[in-house]
Short mmCIF file of N, CA and C in Angstrom, two decimals:
data_model
loop_
_atom_site.label_atom_id
_atom_site.label_comp_id
_atom_site.label_asym_id
_atom_site.label_seq_id
_atom_site.Cartn_x
_atom_site.Cartn_y
_atom_site.Cartn_z
N MET T 9 11.39 -1.90 -20.66
CA MET T 9 11.69 -2.88 -19.16
C MET T 9 10.46 -2.62 -18.07
N LEU T 10 10.46 -3.38 -17.22
CA LEU T 10 9.37 -3.13 -16.31
C LEU T 10 10.01 -3.42 -15.06
N ASN T 11 9.76 -2.53 -13.98
CA ASN T 11 10.39 -2.65 -12.53
C ASN T 11 9.01 -2.30 -11.65
N HIS T 12 8.09 -3.28 -11.29
CA HIS T 12 6.84 -3.23 -10.57
C HIS T 12 6.86 -4.28 -9.47
N ILE T 13 6.38 -3.62 -8.12
CA ILE T 13 6.26 -4.75 -7.11
C ILE T 13 5.45 -4.36 -6.48
N VAL T 14 4.75 -5.43 -5.82
CA VAL T 14 3.52 -5.31 -5.04
C VAL T 14 3.64 -6.18 -3.68
N ILE T 15 3.57 -5.69 -2.58
CA ILE T 15 4.06 -6.41 -1.56
C ILE T 15 2.73 -6.27 -0.50
N MET T 16 2.62 -7.22 0.28
CA MET T 16 1.44 -6.96 1.71
C MET T 16 1.98 -7.74 2.56
N GLY T 17 1.58 -7.12 3.79
CA GLY T 17 2.11 -7.42 5.24
C GLY T 17 2.13 -6.61 6.11
N ARG T 18 2.78 -6.83 7.13
CA ARG T 18 2.38 -6.06 8.38
C ARG T 18 3.45 -5.21 8.63
N LEU T 19 3.32 -3.69 9.12
CA LEU T 19 4.44 -3.11 9.62
C LEU T 19 5.21 -3.44 10.71
N THR T 20 6.54 -3.42 10.48
CA THR T 20 7.35 -4.01 11.75
C THR T 20 7.59 -2.80 13.00
N ARG T 21 7.21 -1.64 12.74
CA ARG T 21 7.86 -0.59 13.51
C ARG T 21 6.76 0.54 12.83
N ASP T 22 6.54 1.45 13.47
CA ASP T 22 5.66 2.89 13.39
C ASP T 22 6.68 3.49 12.05
N PRO T 23 5.89 4.16 11.38
CA PRO T 23 6.63 4.77 10.21
C PRO T 23 7.36 5.91 10.80
N GLU T 24 8.56 6.19 10.17
CA GLU T 24 9.10 7.33 10.41
C GLU T 24 9.28 8.61 9.53
N LEU T 25 8.57 9.70 9.96
CA LEU T 25 8.00 10.62 8.74
C LEU T 25 9.40 11.58 9.14
N ARG T 26 10.10 11.97 8.17
CA ARG T 26 10.96 13.19 8.08
C ARG T 26 10.65 14.12 6.96
N THR T 27 11.29 15.25 7.08
CA THR T 27 11.41 16.34 5.97
C THR T 27 12.83 16.68 5.44
N THR T 28 12.99 16.56 4.19
CA THR T 28 14.15 17.11 3.51
C THR T 28 14.49 18.29 3.73
N GLN T 29 15.71 18.94 3.61
CA GLN T 29 15.95 20.27 3.51
C GLN T 29 14.90 21.18 2.88
N SER T 30 14.78 20.81 1.44
CA SER T 30 13.77 21.50 0.74
C SER T 30 12.45 21.13 1.10
N GLY T 31 11.95 20.74 2.02
CA GLY T 31 10.70 20.57 2.56
C GLY T 31 9.99 19.69 1.72
N VAL T 32 10.51 18.24 1.36
CA VAL T 32 9.70 17.47 0.89
C VAL T 32 9.70 16.08 2.26
N SER T 33 8.40 15.72 2.45
CA SER T 33 7.95 14.77 3.34
C SER T 33 8.47 13.45 2.75
N VAL T 34 9.06 12.53 3.77
CA VAL T 34 9.46 11.26 3.24
C VAL T 34 9.42 10.24 4.48
N ALA T 35 8.72 9.28 4.31
CA ALA T 35 8.50 8.30 5.32
C ALA T 35 9.13 6.92 4.98
N SER T 36 9.82 6.20 6.12
CA SER T 36 10.48 4.90 5.99
C SER T 36 9.70 4.08 6.96
N PHE T 37 9.60 2.98 6.40
CA PHE T 37 8.89 1.92 7.38
C PHE T 37 9.30 0.60 6.81
N ALA T 38 9.13 -0.48 7.51
CA ALA T 38 9.56 -1.97 7.10
C ALA T 38 8.37 -2.71 7.10
N VAL T 39 8.15 -3.73 6.08
CA VAL T 39 7.05 -4.66 5.88
C VAL T 39 7.52 -5.89 6.21
N ALA T 40 6.77 -6.98 6.98
CA ALA T 40 7.22 -8.14 7.14
C ALA T 40 6.01 -8.87 6.31
N VAL T 41 6.67 -9.69 5.11
CA VAL T 41 5.78 -10.32 4.37
C VAL T 41 6.07 -11.64 4.32
N ASP T 42 5.11 -12.54 4.57
CA ASP T 42 5.18 -14.17 4.70
C ASP T 42 5.27 -14.61 3.14
N ARG T 43 6.27 -15.47 3.11
CA ARG T 43 6.40 -16.43 1.54
C ARG T 43 5.03 -17.20 1.52
N ASP T 44 4.64 -17.45 0.54
CA ASP T 44 3.59 -18.50 0.13
C ASP T 44 3.82 -19.77 0.38
N TYR T 45 5.15 -20.39 0.44
CA TYR T 45 5.38 -21.72 0.92
C TYR T 45 5.70 -21.98 2.05
N VAL T 46 5.65 -23.27 2.57
CA VAL T 46 6.12 -23.60 3.94
C VAL T 46 7.77 -23.98 3.59
N GLY T 47 8.69 -23.83 4.41
CA GLY T 47 9.95 -24.41 4.45
C GLY T 47 9.83 -26.07 4.61
N ARG T 48 10.87 -26.75 4.19
CA ARG T 48 10.88 -28.05 4.44
C ARG T 48 11.54 -28.46 5.56
N ASP T 49 12.45 -27.62 5.91
CA ASP T 49 13.25 -28.03 7.19
C ASP T 49 12.43 -27.86 8.58
N SER T 50 11.92 -26.45 8.56
CA SER T 50 11.14 -25.93 9.78
C SER T 50 9.56 -26.51 9.74
N GLY T 51 9.10 -26.58 8.61
CA GLY T 51 7.86 -26.57 8.61
C GLY T 51 6.91 -25.70 8.71
N GLU T 52 7.65 -24.35 8.77
CA GLU T 52 7.00 -22.86 9.33
C GLU T 52 7.20 -21.93 8.00
N ARG T 53 6.10 -21.10 7.76
CA ARG T 53 6.32 -20.02 6.68
C ARG T 53 7.56 -19.20 7.04
N GLN T 54 8.15 -18.59 6.25
CA GLN T 54 9.39 -17.95 6.35
C GLN T 54 9.05 -16.54 5.93
N THR T 55 9.60 -15.51 6.45
CA THR T 55 9.16 -14.07 6.57
C THR T 55 10.14 -13.32 5.94
N ASP T 56 9.89 -12.48 5.03
CA ASP T 56 11.09 -11.40 4.56
C ASP T 56 10.74 -10.22 5.02
N PHE T 57 11.74 -9.31 5.54
CA PHE T 57 11.51 -7.92 6.12
C PHE T 57 11.91 -6.86 5.04
N VAL T 58 10.83 -6.17 4.29
CA VAL T 58 11.35 -5.68 3.16
C VAL T 58 11.44 -4.04 3.49
N ASP T 59 12.26 -3.26 3.27
CA ASP T 59 12.63 -1.76 3.59
C ASP T 59 11.70 -1.15 2.50
N CYS T 60 11.01 -0.07 3.09
CA CYS T 60 10.10 0.70 1.90
C CYS T 60 10.11 2.26 2.38
N VAL T 61 10.10 3.08 1.35
CA VAL T 61 10.01 4.66 1.47
C VAL T 61 8.77 5.00 0.66
N ALA T 62 8.41 5.84 1.31
CA ALA T 62 7.19 6.89 0.45
C ALA T 62 7.60 8.32 0.81
N TRP T 63 7.22 8.90 -0.46
CA TRP T 63 7.54 10.31 -0.44
C TRP T 63 6.08 11.21 -0.40
N ARG T 64 6.39 12.53 -0.24
CA ARG T 64 5.17 13.60 -0.36
C ARG T 64 3.84 13.17 0.28
N GLN T 65 2.91 13.21 -0.19
CA GLN T 65 1.58 13.12 0.38
C GLN T 65 1.47 11.33 0.71
N THR T 66 2.13 10.68 -0.21
CA THR T 66 2.17 9.26 0.31
C THR T 66 2.84 8.80 1.43
N GLY T 67 4.08 9.64 1.74
CA GLY T 67 4.39 9.26 3.19
C GLY T 67 3.63 9.93 4.06
N GLU T 68 3.23 11.04 4.14
CA GLU T 68 2.35 11.79 5.02
C GLU T 68 0.98 10.80 5.37
N PHE T 69 0.38 10.26 4.25
CA PHE T 69 -0.56 9.36 4.77
C PHE T 69 -0.22 8.01 5.47
N VAL T 70 0.71 7.35 5.00
CA VAL T 70 1.46 6.47 5.52
C VAL T 70 1.53 6.64 7.05
N SER T 71 2.45 7.69 7.32
CA SER T 71 2.75 8.28 8.81
C SER T 71 1.29 8.44 9.66
N LYS T 72 0.31 8.84 9.07
CA LYS T 72 -0.96 9.36 9.63
C LYS T 72 -1.64 8.09 10.03
N TYR T 73 -1.89 7.17 9.20
CA TYR T 73 -2.81 6.16 9.06
C TYR T 73 -2.44 4.56 9.39
N PHE T 74 -1.01 4.56 9.40
CA PHE T 74 -0.66 3.05 9.89
C PHE T 74 0.27 3.31 10.80
N HIS T 75 0.37 1.99 11.75
CA HIS T 75 1.42 1.83 12.84
C HIS T 75 1.87 0.51 12.75
N LYS T 76 2.76 0.16 13.75
CA LYS T 76 3.30 -1.24 13.99
C LYS T 76 2.12 -1.98 13.93
N GLY T 77 2.28 -3.11 13.21
CA GLY T 77 1.34 -4.16 13.00
C GLY T 77 0.34 -3.79 12.27
N SER T 78 0.09 -2.57 11.43
CA SER T 78 -0.98 -2.73 10.51
C SER T 78 -0.57 -3.39 9.29
N MET T 79 -1.83 -3.92 8.67
CA MET T 79 -1.82 -4.49 7.33
C MET T 79 -1.85 -3.67 6.45
N ILE T 80 -0.47 -3.59 5.53
CA ILE T 80 -0.23 -2.74 4.41
C ILE T 80 -0.21 -3.23 3.07
N VAL T 81 -0.60 -2.75 2.32
CA VAL T 81 -0.29 -2.92 0.57
C VAL T 81 0.46 -2.26 0.06
N VAL T 82 1.62 -2.21 -0.44
CA VAL T 82 2.65 -1.21 -1.08
C VAL T 82 2.95 -1.52 -2.48
N SER T 83 2.72 -0.57 -3.44
CA SER T 83 2.83 -0.99 -4.86
C SER T 83 3.75 0.14 -5.35
N GLY T 84 4.79 -0.27 -5.98
CA GLY T 84 5.90 0.86 -6.42
C GLY T 84 7.00 -0.15 -7.23
N ARG T 85 8.11 0.61 -7.04
CA ARG T 85 9.21 0.12 -7.77
C ARG T 85 10.40 -0.53 -6.77
N LEU T 86 11.26 -1.38 -7.05
CA LEU T 86 12.38 -2.01 -6.50
C LEU T 86 13.38 -1.20 -6.86
N GLN T 87 14.26 -0.77 -5.92
CA GLN T 87 15.31 0.18 -6.21
C GLN T 87 16.51 -0.10 -5.29
N SER T 88 17.83 -0.11 -5.88
CA SER T 88 18.88 -0.41 -4.69
C SER T 88 19.73 0.88 -4.42
N ARG T 89 20.27 1.06 -3.35
CA ARG T 89 20.86 2.51 -2.92
C ARG T 89 22.40 1.80 -2.27
N LYS T 90 23.22 2.67 -3.00
CA LYS T 90 24.50 2.12 -2.40
C LYS T 90 25.19 3.11 -1.37
N TRP T 91 26.09 2.82 -0.59
CA TRP T 91 26.67 3.58 0.48
C TRP T 91 27.95 3.05 1.13
N GLN T 92 28.44 3.68 1.82
CA GLN T 92 29.74 3.21 2.40
C GLN T 92 29.45 3.10 4.19
N ASP T 93 29.67 2.07 4.63
CA ASP T 93 29.53 2.16 6.33
C ASP T 93 30.67 2.59 6.82
N ARG T 94 30.78 2.43 8.14
CA ARG T 94 31.54 3.19 9.12
C ARG T 94 33.22 2.77 8.86
N ASP T 95 33.27 1.51 8.23
CA ASP T 95 34.36 0.94 8.29
C ASP T 95 34.92 1.32 6.51
N GLY T 96 34.26 2.14 5.73
CA GLY T 96 34.57 2.37 4.57
C GLY T 96 34.27 1.26 3.42
N ASN T 97 33.62 -0.03 3.78
CA ASN T 97 32.95 -0.84 3.08
C ASN T 97 31.93 -0.44 2.29
N ASN T 98 31.94 -0.73 0.82
CA ASN T 98 30.85 -0.59 0.29
C ASN T 98 29.58 -1.65 0.32
N ARG T 99 28.37 -0.91 0.54
CA ARG T 99 27.22 -1.78 1.01
C ARG T 99 26.23 -1.26 0.07
N THR T 100 25.14 -1.99 -0.22
CA THR T 100 23.92 -1.88 -1.15
C THR T 100 22.73 -2.46 -0.70
N SER T 101 21.99 -1.38 -0.33
CA SER T 101 20.48 -1.79 0.47
C SER T 101 19.56 -1.68 -0.80
N TRP T 102 18.57 -2.66 -0.77
CA TRP T 102 17.34 -2.70 -1.67
C TRP T 102 16.44 -2.25 -0.86
N GLU T 103 15.34 -1.10 -1.27
CA GLU T 103 13.92 -1.02 -0.77
C GLU T 103 12.96 -0.71 -1.93
N VAL T 104 11.74 -0.66 -1.42
CA VAL T 104 10.52 -0.40 -2.38
C VAL T 104 10.28 1.23 -2.35
N ASN T 105 10.09 1.72 -3.25
CA ASN T 105 10.03 3.15 -3.42
C ASN T 105 8.25 3.04 -3.94
N ALA T 106 7.42 3.14 -2.92
CA ALA T 106 5.87 3.07 -2.76
C ALA T 106 5.49 4.27 -3.55
N ASP T 107 4.80 4.03 -4.65
CA ASP T 107 3.89 4.90 -5.53
C ASP T 107 2.49 4.79 -5.13
N ASN T 108 1.94 3.47 -4.69
CA ASN T 108 0.69 3.71 -4.19
C ASN T 108 0.65 2.76 -2.64
N VAL T 109 -0.16 3.30 -1.83
CA VAL T 109 -0.20 2.56 -0.61
C VAL T 109 -1.66 2.37 -0.33
N TYR T 110 -2.04 1.01 0.18
CA TYR T 110 -3.45 0.73 0.59
C TYR T 110 -3.55 -0.14 1.71
N PHE T 111 -4.70 0.34 2.69
CA PHE T 111 -5.20 -0.42 3.57
C PHE T 111 -5.07 -2.04 3.31
N GLY T 112 -4.61 -2.97 4.22
CA GLY T 112 -4.76 -4.26 3.78
C GLY T 112 -5.71 -5.05 4.58
N GLU T 113 -6.54 -4.60 5.69
CA GLU T 113 -7.54 -5.14 6.28
C GLU T 113 -8.35 -3.93 6.38
N SER T 114 -9.65 -4.01 6.58
CA SER T 114 -10.86 -3.31 7.00
C SER T 114 -10.62 -2.62 8.34
N ARG T 115 -11.38 -1.48 8.72
CA ARG T 115 -11.24 -0.83 9.98
C ARG T 115 -11.59 -1.65 11.00
N ALA T 116 -12.82 -2.55 10.49
CA ALA T 116 -13.33 -3.40 11.92
C ALA T 116 -12.06 -4.35 12.19
N SER T 117 -11.70 -5.12 11.26
CA SER T 117 -10.40 -6.03 11.46
C SER T 117 -9.33 -5.46 12.25
N ALA T 118 -9.08 -4.29 11.94
CA ALA T 118 -7.95 -3.90 12.47
C ALA T 118 -8.16 -3.32 13.91
N ASN T 119 -9.44 -2.72 14.39
CA ASN T 119 -9.88 -2.44 15.68
C ASN T 119 -10.03 -3.92 16.42
N ASN T 120 -10.31 -4.80 16.09
CA ASN T 120 -10.34 -6.08 16.70
C ASN T 120 -9.00 -6.85 16.94
N GLY T 121 -8.01 -6.21 15.90
CA GLY T 121 -6.74 -6.88 16.39
C GLY T 121 -5.74 -5.86 16.92
N GLY T 122 -6.18 -4.79 17.57
CA GLY T 122 -5.48 -3.76 17.87
C GLY T 122 -5.19 -2.48 17.34
N GLY T 123 -5.57 -2.44 16.16
CA GLY T 123 -5.21 -1.32 15.20
C GLY T 123 -6.00 -0.23 15.35
N ASN T 124 -5.71 1.01 15.22
CA ASN T 124 -6.64 1.99 15.50
C ASN T 124 -6.57 3.38 14.53
N TYR T 125 -6.34 3.04 13.27
CA TYR T 125 -6.55 4.11 12.38
C TYR T 125 -7.91 4.55 11.86
N SER T 126 -8.10 5.61 11.67
CA SER T 126 -9.35 6.18 11.22
C SER T 126 -9.42 6.62 9.62
N ARG T 127 -10.59 7.23 9.17
CA ARG T 127 -10.64 7.28 7.83
C ARG T 127 -11.06 8.47 7.67
N ASP T 128 -10.53 9.69 8.33
CA ASP T 128 -11.26 10.96 8.35
C ASP T 128 -10.61 11.72 7.43
N ALA T 129 -11.34 11.94 6.25
CA ALA T 129 -10.92 12.73 4.92
C ALA T 129 -9.71 11.93 4.27
N GLY T 130 -9.29 10.72 4.54
CA GLY T 130 -8.23 10.02 4.04
C GLY T 130 -8.55 8.96 2.91
N GLY T 131 -9.79 8.66 2.88
CA GLY T 131 -9.88 7.56 1.83
C GLY T 131 -9.38 6.34 2.15
N TYR T 132 -9.42 5.28 1.24
CA TYR T 132 -9.00 4.07 1.60
C TYR T 132 -7.72 3.66 0.91
N ALA T 133 -7.06 4.47 -0.03
CA ALA T 133 -5.93 4.37 -0.70
C ALA T 133 -5.43 5.90 -0.95
N GLN T 134 -3.84 5.98 -1.03
CA GLN T 134 -3.19 6.92 -1.50
C GLN T 134 -2.01 6.80 -2.41
N ASN T 135 -2.42 7.69 -3.58
CA ASN T 135 -1.70 7.70 -4.64
C ASN T 135 -0.20 8.46 -4.45
N ASN T 136 0.50 8.49 -5.63
CA ASN T 136 2.11 9.02 -5.24
C ASN T 136 1.81 10.64 -5.15
N GLY T 137 0.40 11.15 -5.19
CA GLY T 137 0.67 12.68 -4.50
C GLY T 137 0.81 13.68 -5.57
N TYR T 138 1.13 13.23 -6.83
CA TYR T 138 1.40 14.19 -7.91
C TYR T 138 0.35 14.71 -8.46
N ALA T 139 -0.99 14.26 -8.50
CA ALA T 139 -2.46 14.86 -8.78
C ALA T 139 -2.83 14.86 -7.42
N GLN T 140 -2.95 15.92 -6.48
CA GLN T 140 -3.76 15.90 -5.38
C GLN T 140 -5.22 15.68 -5.37
N ASN T 141 -5.84 14.96 -4.48
CA ASN T 141 -7.38 14.59 -4.42
C ASN T 141 -7.54 13.67 -5.66
N ASN T 142 -6.54 13.00 -5.89
CA ASN T 142 -6.87 12.01 -7.16
C ASN T 142 -6.56 10.54 -6.45
N TYR T 143 -7.40 9.85 -5.59
CA TYR T 143 -7.06 8.47 -4.77
C TYR T 143 -7.63 7.60 -5.68
N SER T 144 -6.71 6.39 -5.79
CA SER T 144 -7.13 5.29 -6.67
C SER T 144 -8.19 4.58 -6.14
N ASN T 145 -9.09 3.78 -6.52
CA ASN T 145 -9.66 2.61 -5.94
C ASN T 145 -9.03 1.57 -5.27
N SER T 146 -9.74 1.08 -4.31
CA SER T 146 -8.99 0.26 -3.48
C SER T 146 -9.90 -0.90 -2.88
N TYR T 147 -9.83 -1.83 -2.65
CA TYR T 147 -10.65 -2.67 -1.78
C TYR T 147 -10.44 -3.06 -0.27
N SER T 148 -11.46 -2.94 0.22
CA SER T 148 -11.39 -3.12 2.00
C SER T 148 -11.99 -4.45 2.18
N ASN T 149 -11.60 -5.43 2.83
CA ASN T 149 -11.86 -6.78 3.17
C ASN T 149 -13.45 -6.51 3.79
N SER T 150 -13.98 -5.11 4.04
CA SER T 150 -15.28 -5.04 4.59
C SER T 150 -16.33 -5.50 3.54
N GLY T 151 -15.74 -5.61 1.95
CA GLY T 151 -16.67 -5.48 1.12
C GLY T 151 -16.86 -4.38 0.66
N ASN T 152 -16.42 -3.09 1.00
CA ASN T 152 -16.94 -2.26 0.47
C ASN T 152 -15.79 -1.54 -0.75
N TYR T 153 -16.38 -1.19 -2.16
CA TYR T 153 -15.58 -0.82 -3.04
C TYR T 153 -15.88 0.95 -3.16
N GLY T 154 -14.45 1.62 -3.04
CA GLY T 154 -14.95 3.06 -3.03
C GLY T 154 -13.85 3.81 -3.45
N SER T 155 -13.88 5.07 -3.70
CA SER T 155 -12.93 5.98 -3.95
C SER T 155 -12.92 7.16 -3.43
N TYR T 156 -11.84 8.25 -2.92
CA TYR T 156 -11.79 9.11 -2.22
C TYR T 156 -12.42 10.54 -3.17
N ASP T 157 -13.48 11.16 -2.77
CA ASP T 157 -13.81 11.85 -3.84
C ASP T 157 -14.26 13.16 -2.66
N GLY T 158 -13.22 14.04 -2.23
CA GLY T 158 -13.44 15.08 -1.38
C GLY T 158 -14.45 14.74 -0.07
N GLY T 159 -14.13 13.53 0.29
CA GLY T 159 -14.47 13.15 1.57
C GLY T 159 -15.91 12.44 1.56
N HIS T 160 -16.69 12.04 0.35
CA HIS T 160 -17.91 11.47 0.15
C HIS T 160 -17.54 10.05 -0.28
N GLN T 161 -17.88 8.81 0.51
CA GLN T 161 -17.64 7.72 -0.10
C GLN T 161 -18.54 7.48 -1.39
N GLN T 162 -18.12 6.67 -2.44
CA GLN T 162 -19.00 6.41 -3.57
C GLN T 162 -19.29 4.83 -3.50
N SER T 163 -20.07 4.30 -3.79
CA SER T 163 -20.28 3.10 -3.91
C SER T 163 -20.44 2.44 -5.15
N ALA T 164 -19.92 1.05 -5.31
CA ALA T 164 -20.31 0.67 -6.89
C ALA T 164 -21.76 0.42 -7.05
N PRO T 165 -22.27 0.47 -8.38
CA PRO T 165 -23.42 -0.06 -8.60
C PRO T 165 -23.93 -1.75 -7.83
N ALA T 166 -25.38 -1.55 -7.61
CA ALA T 166 -25.58 -2.74 -7.15
C ALA T 166 -25.38 -3.81 -8.12
N PRO T 167 -25.56 -5.17 -7.76
CA PRO T 167 -25.19 -6.06 -8.48
C PRO T 167 -26.57 -6.36 -9.69
N SER T 168 -27.96 -6.01 -9.27
CA SER T 168 -28.98 -6.09 -9.80
C SER T 168 -29.17 -4.60 -10.81
N ALA T 169 -28.03 -4.14 -11.17
CA ALA T 169 -28.06 -2.73 -11.90
C ALA T 169 -28.60 -3.11 -13.47
N PHE T 170 -28.58 -4.18 -13.84
CA PHE T 170 -28.90 -4.67 -15.18
C PHE T 170 -30.34 -4.52 -15.47
N ALA T 171 -30.91 -4.12 -16.64
CA ALA T 171 -32.37 -4.29 -16.94
C ALA T 171 -32.51 -5.42 -17.61
N GLU T 172 -33.68 -5.94 -17.46
CA GLU T 172 -34.07 -7.15 -18.12
C GLU T 172 -34.86 -6.73 -19.19
N LEU T 173 -34.37 -7.40 -20.48
CA LEU T 173 -35.12 -7.28 -21.69
C LEU T 173 -36.32 -7.86 -21.93
N ASP T 174 -37.31 -7.34 -22.63
CA ASP T 174 -38.48 -8.13 -22.73
C ASP T 174 -38.04 -8.73 -24.14
N ASP T 175 -39.26 -10.07 -24.43
CA ASP T 175 -38.79 -10.69 -25.60
C ASP T 175 -39.09 -9.88 -26.66
N GLY T 176 -39.81 -8.93 -26.84
CA GLY T 176 -40.15 -8.21 -28.17
C GLY T 176 -40.49 -9.33 -29.20
N ASP T 177 -39.74 -9.18 -30.53
CA ASP T 177 -40.05 -9.77 -31.67
C ASP T 177 -39.06 -11.10 -31.66
N GLY T 178 -38.41 -11.14 -30.86
CA GLY T 178 -37.43 -12.32 -30.89
C GLY T 178 -35.95 -12.22 -31.28
N GLU T 179 -35.72 -10.94 -32.20
CA GLU T 179 -34.62 -10.94 -32.89
C GLU T 179 -33.75 -10.27 -31.85
N LEU T 180 -32.27 -10.61 -31.99
CA LEU T 180 -31.04 -10.15 -31.22
C LEU T 180 -30.88 -8.61 -31.62
N PRO T 181 -30.57 -7.73 -30.62
CA PRO T 181 -30.20 -6.40 -31.16
C PRO T 181 -28.93 -6.33 -32.06
N PHE T 182 -28.29 -7.28 -32.22
CA PHE T 182 -26.98 -7.11 -33.26
C PHE T 182 -26.68 -7.89 -34.06
#
C-alpha cells in the first residue's frame, strides 16, 4: 500500500512552532493549493486549504524559513486524526504529515513578491531530520540545482561535460 502526497501552494499563515512535553519540535501550518482546472459555474480556479504538520528538524526549518504567503512544496503522507469537539461530537481531521519540505520559488522571486527568507546554512530543502545534515536535492526556480553539504553549494556538471570521441578506426566500442 502507498500513502504519498505532494502539494504545492502558499502558506495561509505563519507556521506555529511548538514543543511537546518530551522536547520534540512540531510546526503546524496550512497551505492554499489551487486546483488544476477552472470551475464551470464561476469560471475561477478553486482553492483547497490543506493542514500540514512537520516534526523535529523539518518543523524547525519550516518555522525559520517560511512565512505567510511563501510558496512551499510539501511531500509526505496523508493521515486522519479523530477527536471530540466541545459538544462531544466525534470529528475527523485530515492533515499532511510532512517528510520533506522545499522552497517553491527562488529567493529573488520571493523577495520581489514580499518574501524575506534567507539561506544561511539552511540549504534549499529539508528532509525529515532522521539523518542530520542529509538534505535532499531540490530545484530552485532560479535554475540552480544543489544540495546542502555543510554550507557549501554544489553545482550540477555543466551541460558540455561530455567528451567528444575521435573517429579512430570507425568501430563502435560495444
